[in-house]
Short mmCIF file of C-alpha atoms in Angstrom, two decimals:
data_model
loop_
_atom_site.label_atom_id
_atom_site.label_comp_id
_atom_site.label_asym_id
_atom_site.label_seq_id
_atom_site.Cartn_x
_atom_site.Cartn_y
_atom_site.Cartn_z
CA MET A 1 183.42 -3.15 189.07
CA ALA A 2 180.65 -1.04 187.54
CA ASN A 3 177.20 -1.33 189.00
CA LEU A 4 174.69 -0.28 186.34
CA ALA A 5 171.77 -0.12 188.79
CA ASP A 6 173.69 2.51 190.77
CA GLU A 7 174.68 4.30 187.60
CA TYR A 8 171.14 4.46 186.13
CA GLY A 9 169.17 4.74 189.38
CA THR A 10 167.09 1.60 188.86
CA ASP A 11 166.30 -1.33 191.13
CA VAL A 12 167.43 -3.94 188.59
CA GLU A 13 169.54 -3.53 185.44
CA ILE A 14 169.53 -6.59 183.17
CA TYR A 15 172.20 -6.81 180.47
CA ILE A 16 174.87 -9.00 178.88
CA LYS A 17 178.23 -8.32 180.52
CA ALA A 18 180.73 -6.88 178.03
CA LEU A 19 183.06 -9.37 176.35
CA THR A 20 181.01 -12.32 177.71
CA THR A 21 177.71 -14.06 177.05
CA THR A 22 176.70 -13.88 180.71
CA ILE A 23 173.39 -12.19 181.53
CA HIS A 24 173.75 -10.02 184.64
CA ALA A 25 171.12 -8.46 186.87
CA ASP A 26 172.64 -5.62 188.87
CA THR A 27 170.93 -4.21 191.95
CA PRO A 28 171.85 -0.94 193.62
CA THR A 29 174.31 -0.76 196.47
CA GLY A 30 172.41 -1.42 199.68
CA ALA A 31 169.44 -3.03 197.91
CA PRO A 32 167.08 -4.78 200.33
CA ALA A 33 167.59 -8.48 201.02
CA LYS A 34 163.99 -8.96 199.87
CA LEU A 35 165.00 -7.97 196.32
CA HIS A 36 168.00 -10.31 196.30
CA ASP A 37 165.84 -13.15 197.64
CA MET A 38 163.20 -12.48 194.98
CA LEU A 39 165.78 -12.61 192.18
CA GLU A 40 166.97 -15.97 193.50
CA LYS A 41 163.40 -17.31 193.67
CA LEU A 42 162.98 -16.22 190.06
CA GLY A 43 165.93 -18.43 189.07
CA LEU A 44 168.95 -16.13 189.11
CA GLU A 45 172.16 -16.93 190.98
CA ARG A 46 173.52 -14.50 193.59
CA HIS A 47 177.18 -13.44 193.62
CA ALA A 48 179.04 -11.11 195.96
CA TYR A 49 182.44 -9.46 196.08
CA PRO A 50 184.28 -9.57 198.37
CA THR A 51 182.71 -12.71 199.75
CA ASP A 52 183.41 -12.07 203.44
CA ALA A 53 181.72 -8.63 203.53
CA PRO A 54 179.74 -8.05 200.32
CA LEU A 55 180.16 -4.60 198.93
CA TYR A 56 178.91 -5.54 195.50
CA ILE A 57 176.09 -8.04 194.93
CA TRP A 58 174.86 -9.09 191.51
CA HIS A 59 172.91 -11.95 189.97
CA THR A 60 173.44 -13.98 186.83
CA VAL A 61 171.33 -16.35 184.82
CA PRO A 62 172.52 -19.96 185.24
CA GLU A 63 175.14 -20.71 182.60
CA HIS A 64 174.04 -24.33 182.14
CA LEU A 65 170.96 -23.04 180.24
CA ASP A 66 171.23 -22.42 176.52
CA ALA A 67 171.22 -18.79 175.34
CA ASP A 68 167.53 -18.71 174.40
CA GLU A 69 166.43 -20.24 177.71
CA GLN A 70 168.61 -17.74 179.59
CA LYS A 71 166.77 -14.89 177.85
CA ARG A 72 163.39 -16.49 178.55
CA LEU A 73 164.24 -16.98 182.24
CA VAL A 74 165.27 -13.37 182.79
CA THR A 75 162.35 -12.05 180.72
CA ARG A 76 159.89 -14.12 182.81
CA ALA A 77 161.29 -12.41 185.91
CA ILE A 78 160.52 -8.88 184.73
CA PRO A 79 156.72 -8.83 185.26
CA ALA A 80 157.08 -10.26 188.77
CA LEU A 81 159.64 -7.58 189.63
CA LEU A 82 157.43 -4.84 188.20
CA LEU A 83 154.39 -6.09 190.10
CA ALA A 84 156.47 -6.04 193.29
CA GLY A 85 157.11 -2.34 192.65
CA TYR A 86 160.69 -2.48 191.42
CA GLU A 87 162.02 -0.35 188.58
CA VAL A 88 163.60 -2.64 186.00
CA ASN A 89 165.61 -1.87 182.88
CA CYS A 90 166.44 -4.63 180.41
CA ALA A 91 168.83 -4.42 177.47
CA PRO A 92 167.08 -5.15 174.14
CA GLY A 93 169.47 -8.01 173.33
CA VAL A 94 168.30 -9.88 176.42
CA PHE A 95 164.55 -9.21 176.22
CA ASP A 96 162.30 -11.90 174.67
CA GLU A 97 159.04 -10.19 173.70
CA ALA A 98 157.04 -13.38 173.08
CA THR A 99 157.92 -14.70 176.54
CA TYR A 100 157.05 -11.37 178.15
CA ARG A 101 153.65 -11.24 176.43
CA GLN A 102 152.87 -14.79 177.54
CA VAL A 103 153.79 -14.12 181.16
CA VAL A 104 151.72 -10.92 181.23
CA HIS A 105 148.78 -12.81 179.70
CA ASP A 106 149.15 -15.56 182.32
CA ILE A 107 149.23 -13.00 185.14
CA ARG A 108 146.14 -11.23 183.81
CA THR A 109 144.31 -14.55 183.43
CA ARG A 110 145.15 -15.60 187.01
CA THR A 111 144.13 -12.19 188.33
CA ALA A 112 140.82 -12.14 186.44
CA ARG A 113 139.86 -15.75 187.19
CA PRO A 114 138.62 -15.34 190.81
CA ALA A 115 136.22 -12.55 189.80
CA ALA A 116 134.92 -14.56 186.86
CA LEU A 117 134.15 -17.53 189.09
CA GLN A 118 132.22 -15.46 191.65
CA ARG A 119 128.48 -15.87 191.08
CA ASP A 120 125.23 -15.16 192.87
CA PRO A 121 124.19 -17.93 195.28
CA VAL A 122 121.74 -20.45 193.83
CA GLY A 123 118.11 -19.59 194.53
CA CYS A 124 118.77 -15.90 195.17
CA PRO A 125 117.69 -13.90 192.17
CA SER A 126 119.47 -10.62 191.95
CA ARG A 127 117.24 -7.79 193.09
CA HIS A 128 117.70 -4.18 192.39
CA ALA A 129 117.38 -1.81 195.29
CA PRO A 130 114.33 0.45 195.02
CA ALA A 131 115.08 3.91 193.74
CA ARG A 132 115.37 6.52 196.46
CA ARG A 133 113.05 9.43 196.27
CA THR A 134 113.99 12.80 197.51
CA PRO A 135 111.24 15.14 198.71
#
């Protein structure tokens, strides 16, 4: 079994497995459990071979979703993985640009919102500190 994350030196390699329609997300050999857990939380299914002592762990997008929803699901996972500090590579045939742009916009909006809501307390006009004079 080829592990593209090992081959390309990335944390996650997202692609359509040859001769199938299954979207895979490979992680490198010995990847931290935290990464595998994150991929599961993002909606991907974990697989291991052999099952008694995993040497090879990979994730797939649930097959019950239609092809477009599979691409949207995996594309929505990319910004979260990048923000967590992982290096991700995604095959062009899997990537949904409109979904990616929307997720990035949503993240930026959530990140900017707390600062936008922060205001001066009522009744306290903003005062500028007096200029310092140097002798």
